[in-house]
């Protein structure tokens, strides 16, 4: 009788384990990406006509010598962020890319396509500007680090970054072999050593989305001489930019156009 009960418990556990694993695999894109609505703004824009999608880029403060390219979080609307960024960096032309499936962009988001789109955007911007700084927040830090590892960048600003999505996901689902299940890993820690630009990492003291150990792993991957790290006190992952210090320290790092 006891053996039968143990066997039934094991069967239920295995079925549950496999079932949840299948759900994680099949719905991982929905867990990682949270596409935003198509919201119209008063700013101009350009469409990158890619092989399988049209990628929209918001252009703020056009006509300046130097540029900032910004890659947002997994649920961040570039349209809604436009006013804040335009006002905080008035002497830079700023480019904000809607990931595939986000905002005015078509297609489906994936690491491979977003990386390729980001490089295409950089190459377009490089034709018009002598210096390019790159910023990334949360998911966007993975895109920013990748671009900075492949192209010449003046400065790289990373807000609430991670070592890799695989690390973060493994921490949330420790009993699953995440590296085998995950399609998009955004392995920033592997690209960091190839970045030659000055790097500024901004952390939120109370970040519950990306635990400090994963940000620290990325910090340790950069050369100390190129790196500056600051922490916004009493803020979490999603409200870090509400602090008055946030844009001030970002402006001090990026400098004047």
Tab-separated table of C-alpha atoms in Angstrom:
chain	number	residue	atom	x	y	z
A	1	UNK	CA	0.000	0.000	0.000
A	2	UNK	CA	2.778	2.430	0.955
A	3	UNK	CA	4.727	1.581	-2.193
A	4	UNK	CA	1.637	2.241	-4.283
A	5	UNK	CA	1.100	5.645	-2.655
A	6	UNK	CA	4.764	6.572	-3.154
A	7	UNK	CA	4.539	5.501	-6.786
A	8	UNK	CA	1.415	7.597	-7.322
A	9	UNK	CA	3.056	10.612	-5.695
A	10	UNK	CA	6.101	10.216	-7.920
A	11	UNK	CA	3.936	9.921	-11.020
A	12	UNK	CA	1.999	13.062	-10.086
A	13	UNK	CA	5.247	14.919	-9.385
A	14	UNK	CA	6.820	13.868	-12.686
A	15	UNK	CA	3.711	14.747	-14.679
A	16	UNK	CA	3.464	18.100	-12.937
A	17	UNK	CA	7.157	18.799	-13.410
A	18	UNK	CA	7.036	17.957	-17.105
A	19	UNK	CA	3.759	19.847	-17.574
A	20	UNK	CA	5.080	23.050	-16.057
A	21	UNK	CA	8.300	22.659	-18.057
A	22	UNK	CA	6.305	22.385	-21.279
A	23	UNK	CA	4.325	25.501	-20.348
A	24	UNK	CA	7.523	27.431	-19.588
A	25	UNK	CA	8.973	26.419	-22.941
A	26	UNK	CA	5.872	27.177	-24.994
A	27	UNK	CA	5.032	30.473	-23.306
A	28	UNK	CA	8.537	31.817	-22.682
A	29	UNK	CA	8.120	34.542	-25.276
A	30	UNK	CA	5.021	35.864	-23.492
A	31	UNK	CA	6.887	35.787	-20.176
A	32	UNK	CA	9.844	37.722	-21.574
A	33	UNK	CA	8.210	40.200	-23.955
A	34	UNK	CA	5.274	42.468	-23.142
A	35	UNK	CA	4.516	44.436	-26.330
A	36	UNK	CA	3.222	47.972	-25.892
A	37	UNK	CA	0.405	49.763	-27.688
A	38	UNK	CA	0.876	51.892	-30.788
A	39	UNK	CA	0.676	55.403	-29.339
A	40	UNK	CA	1.067	58.443	-31.568
A	41	UNK	CA	3.398	61.255	-30.517
A	42	UNK	CA	4.395	64.676	-31.818
A	43	UNK	CA	7.880	63.440	-32.636
A	44	UNK	CA	9.171	62.353	-36.004
A	45	UNK	CA	10.302	58.852	-36.797
A	46	UNK	CA	11.819	56.518	-39.334
A	47	UNK	CA	10.944	52.975	-40.375
A	48	UNK	CA	13.646	50.356	-40.810
A	49	UNK	CA	12.391	47.996	-43.499
A	50	UNK	CA	13.801	44.658	-42.406
A	51	UNK	CA	13.436	41.249	-44.065
A	52	UNK	CA	10.394	40.172	-42.050
A	53	UNK	CA	9.247	43.320	-40.244
A	54	UNK	CA	9.015	47.096	-40.308
A	55	UNK	CA	10.782	48.499	-37.248
A	56	UNK	CA	9.787	51.968	-36.108
A	57	UNK	CA	12.276	54.350	-34.503
A	58	UNK	CA	11.236	57.530	-32.658
A	59	UNK	CA	13.540	60.497	-33.330
A	60	UNK	CA	13.774	63.174	-30.638
A	61	UNK	CA	15.555	66.548	-30.909
A	62	UNK	CA	16.704	66.107	-34.527
A	63	UNK	CA	19.617	68.036	-35.966
A	64	UNK	CA	22.255	67.693	-33.256
A	65	UNK	CA	25.838	66.591	-33.832
A	66	UNK	CA	25.857	63.767	-31.297
A	67	UNK	CA	23.286	61.041	-30.696
A	68	UNK	CA	21.853	58.732	-28.062
A	69	UNK	CA	20.291	55.384	-28.937
A	70	UNK	CA	18.034	54.025	-26.197
A	71	UNK	CA	16.688	50.488	-25.791
A	72	UNK	CA	13.837	50.147	-23.319
A	73	UNK	CA	12.535	47.523	-20.934
A	74	UNK	CA	10.380	44.560	-21.886
A	75	UNK	CA	7.156	46.456	-21.212
A	76	UNK	CA	8.320	50.024	-21.747
A	77	UNK	CA	6.551	52.209	-24.293
A	78	UNK	CA	8.993	54.316	-26.282
A	79	UNK	CA	6.152	56.670	-27.157
A	80	UNK	CA	5.418	57.328	-23.487
A	81	UNK	CA	9.117	57.697	-22.648
A	82	UNK	CA	9.730	60.185	-25.454
A	83	UNK	CA	8.849	63.407	-23.611
A	84	UNK	CA	11.042	62.625	-20.600
A	85	UNK	CA	14.050	61.640	-22.672
A	86	UNK	CA	13.707	64.572	-25.078
A	87	UNK	CA	13.613	67.068	-22.197
A	88	UNK	CA	16.491	65.494	-20.271
A	89	UNK	CA	18.862	65.352	-23.252
A	90	UNK	CA	17.985	68.451	-25.311
A	91	UNK	CA	21.425	68.718	-26.919
A	92	UNK	CA	21.384	65.191	-28.333
A	93	UNK	CA	19.362	63.657	-31.117
A	94	UNK	CA	17.784	60.606	-29.480
A	95	UNK	CA	16.671	57.417	-31.206
A	96	UNK	CA	14.192	55.093	-29.471
A	97	UNK	CA	13.477	51.784	-31.175
A	98	UNK	CA	10.146	49.984	-30.895
A	99	UNK	CA	11.063	46.301	-30.707
A	100	UNK	CA	9.295	44.042	-33.171
A	101	UNK	CA	5.666	43.724	-32.138
A	102	UNK	CA	5.931	46.827	-29.923
A	103	UNK	CA	4.381	50.207	-30.656
A	104	UNK	CA	4.401	50.913	-34.375
A	105	UNK	CA	6.694	48.009	-35.280
A	106	UNK	CA	5.446	44.837	-36.938
A	107	UNK	CA	6.672	41.296	-36.495
A	108	UNK	CA	7.423	39.160	-33.442
A	109	UNK	CA	10.193	39.925	-30.946
A	110	UNK	CA	13.181	37.619	-30.612
A	111	UNK	CA	16.760	38.067	-29.478
A	112	UNK	CA	18.212	37.334	-32.914
A	113	UNK	CA	15.968	39.814	-34.728
A	114	UNK	CA	16.184	42.546	-32.086
A	115	UNK	CA	19.984	42.337	-32.129
A	116	UNK	CA	20.029	42.587	-35.922
A	117	UNK	CA	17.560	45.504	-35.892
A	118	UNK	CA	19.642	47.300	-33.266
A	119	UNK	CA	22.814	47.022	-35.358
A	120	UNK	CA	20.913	48.277	-38.406
A	121	UNK	CA	19.727	51.272	-36.386
A	122	UNK	CA	23.255	52.015	-35.183
A	123	UNK	CA	24.593	51.884	-38.755
A	124	UNK	CA	21.899	54.311	-39.869
A	125	UNK	CA	22.605	56.704	-36.998
A	126	UNK	CA	26.372	56.506	-37.553
A	127	UNK	CA	25.928	58.054	-41.002
A	128	UNK	CA	24.519	61.224	-39.429
A	129	UNK	CA	26.340	61.640	-36.095
A	130	UNK	CA	29.990	61.811	-35.075
A	131	UNK	CA	29.500	60.371	-31.590
A	132	UNK	CA	26.937	57.850	-30.417
A	133	UNK	CA	26.123	56.971	-26.826
A	134	UNK	CA	23.868	54.048	-26.015
A	135	UNK	CA	21.471	53.552	-23.131
A	136	UNK	CA	19.518	50.496	-22.106
A	137	UNK	CA	17.069	49.684	-19.340
A	138	UNK	CA	16.255	46.227	-17.977
A	139	UNK	CA	15.745	43.976	-21.039
A	140	UNK	CA	17.232	46.734	-23.189
A	141	UNK	CA	20.565	46.525	-21.368
A	142	UNK	CA	21.156	43.217	-23.116
A	143	UNK	CA	20.598	44.875	-26.479
A	144	UNK	CA	22.773	47.861	-25.535
A	145	UNK	CA	25.705	45.718	-24.378
A	146	UNK	CA	25.520	43.641	-27.547
A	147	UNK	CA	25.593	46.691	-29.830
A	148	UNK	CA	28.429	48.266	-27.850
A	149	UNK	CA	30.420	45.048	-28.233
A	150	UNK	CA	29.994	45.166	-32.019
A	151	UNK	CA	30.221	48.876	-32.812
A	152	UNK	CA	32.152	51.961	-31.726
A	153	UNK	CA	30.288	53.653	-28.885
A	154	UNK	CA	31.210	56.790	-26.951
A	155	UNK	CA	29.435	55.912	-23.691
A	156	UNK	CA	27.249	53.043	-22.513
A	157	UNK	CA	24.635	53.561	-19.783
A	158	UNK	CA	22.896	50.517	-18.307
A	159	UNK	CA	19.928	50.824	-15.957
A	160	UNK	CA	19.040	47.784	-13.801
A	161	UNK	CA	21.062	45.363	-15.957
A	162	UNK	CA	21.545	41.602	-15.682
A	163	UNK	CA	24.255	39.097	-16.521
A	164	UNK	CA	21.904	37.093	-18.723
A	165	UNK	CA	18.223	36.306	-18.958
A	166	UNK	CA	19.207	32.670	-18.463
A	167	UNK	CA	20.698	33.505	-15.051
A	168	UNK	CA	17.626	35.457	-13.954
A	169	UNK	CA	15.236	32.754	-15.181
A	170	UNK	CA	17.264	30.003	-13.532
A	171	UNK	CA	16.967	31.869	-10.244
A	172	UNK	CA	13.182	31.972	-10.599
A	173	UNK	CA	12.792	28.368	-11.732
A	174	UNK	CA	15.708	26.570	-10.040
A	175	UNK	CA	14.432	23.031	-10.600
A	176	UNK	CA	14.399	23.373	-14.389
A	177	UNK	CA	17.334	23.214	-16.849
A	178	UNK	CA	16.705	26.735	-18.093
A	179	UNK	CA	19.711	26.793	-20.421
A	180	UNK	CA	18.132	23.915	-22.348
A	181	UNK	CA	14.664	25.459	-22.455
A	182	UNK	CA	15.472	29.096	-23.165
A	183	UNK	CA	15.418	30.417	-26.731
A	184	UNK	CA	16.523	34.002	-25.972
A	185	UNK	CA	19.292	34.271	-23.371
A	186	UNK	CA	20.628	37.848	-23.827
A	187	UNK	CA	24.004	36.773	-22.471
A	188	UNK	CA	25.369	40.229	-21.663
A	189	UNK	CA	28.187	38.895	-19.509
A	190	UNK	CA	29.753	37.247	-22.563
A	191	UNK	CA	29.680	40.496	-24.578
A	192	UNK	CA	30.874	42.819	-21.805
A	193	UNK	CA	34.618	42.124	-22.180
A	194	UNK	CA	34.408	43.254	-25.818
A	195	UNK	CA	32.974	46.681	-24.928
A	196	UNK	CA	35.568	49.469	-25.203
A	197	UNK	CA	33.337	52.406	-24.229
A	198	UNK	CA	33.036	54.017	-20.817
A	199	UNK	CA	30.266	52.244	-18.921
A	200	UNK	CA	27.847	53.581	-16.307
A	201	UNK	CA	25.646	51.096	-14.440
A	202	UNK	CA	22.701	52.374	-12.392
A	203	UNK	CA	21.101	50.025	-9.879
A	204	UNK	CA	17.904	50.218	-7.826
A	205	UNK	CA	18.496	49.481	-4.149
A	206	UNK	CA	15.233	47.540	-3.795
A	207	UNK	CA	15.243	45.768	-7.168
A	208	UNK	CA	13.155	42.599	-6.818
A	209	UNK	CA	12.985	41.842	-10.544
A	210	UNK	CA	16.733	41.534	-11.132
A	211	UNK	CA	18.476	40.536	-7.894
A	212	UNK	CA	21.761	42.320	-7.207
A	213	UNK	CA	23.864	39.184	-7.715
A	214	UNK	CA	22.981	39.102	-11.410
A	215	UNK	CA	23.823	42.783	-11.882
A	216	UNK	CA	27.051	42.222	-9.943
A	217	UNK	CA	28.030	39.376	-12.234
A	218	UNK	CA	27.801	41.772	-15.175
A	219	UNK	CA	29.667	44.494	-13.274
A	220	UNK	CA	32.508	42.053	-12.653
A	221	UNK	CA	32.721	41.290	-16.384
A	222	UNK	CA	33.705	44.866	-17.290
A	223	UNK	CA	37.165	46.326	-16.802
A	224	UNK	CA	37.246	48.405	-13.621
A	225	UNK	CA	38.966	51.292	-15.389
A	226	UNK	CA	36.051	51.787	-17.769
A	227	UNK	CA	33.264	51.360	-15.237
A	228	UNK	CA	31.252	53.544	-12.877
A	229	UNK	CA	28.422	52.185	-10.715
A	230	UNK	CA	25.770	54.104	-8.781
A	231	UNK	CA	22.753	52.979	-6.772
A	232	UNK	CA	19.462	54.833	-6.422
A	233	UNK	CA	18.344	54.442	-2.818
A	234	UNK	CA	14.825	53.427	-1.801
A	235	UNK	CA	13.775	52.600	-5.352
A	236	UNK	CA	12.758	49.404	-7.096
A	237	UNK	CA	13.128	48.057	-10.598
A	238	UNK	CA	10.093	49.818	-12.039
A	239	UNK	CA	10.232	53.194	-10.300
A	240	UNK	CA	13.949	53.953	-10.391
A	241	UNK	CA	13.433	56.777	-12.897
A	242	UNK	CA	10.983	58.526	-10.537
A	243	UNK	CA	13.885	59.591	-8.338
A	244	UNK	CA	15.234	63.107	-8.910
A	245	UNK	CA	18.811	61.784	-8.988
A	246	UNK	CA	18.142	59.399	-11.852
A	247	UNK	CA	18.285	61.800	-14.784
A	248	UNK	CA	20.813	64.028	-13.054
A	249	UNK	CA	23.449	61.301	-12.821
A	250	UNK	CA	22.619	60.130	-16.332
A	251	UNK	CA	23.154	63.656	-17.658
A	252	UNK	CA	26.446	63.950	-15.803
A	253	UNK	CA	27.678	60.720	-17.363
A	254	UNK	CA	26.519	61.351	-20.920
A	255	UNK	CA	27.763	64.957	-20.833
A	256	UNK	CA	26.893	67.746	-23.229
A	257	UNK	CA	26.145	67.377	-26.878
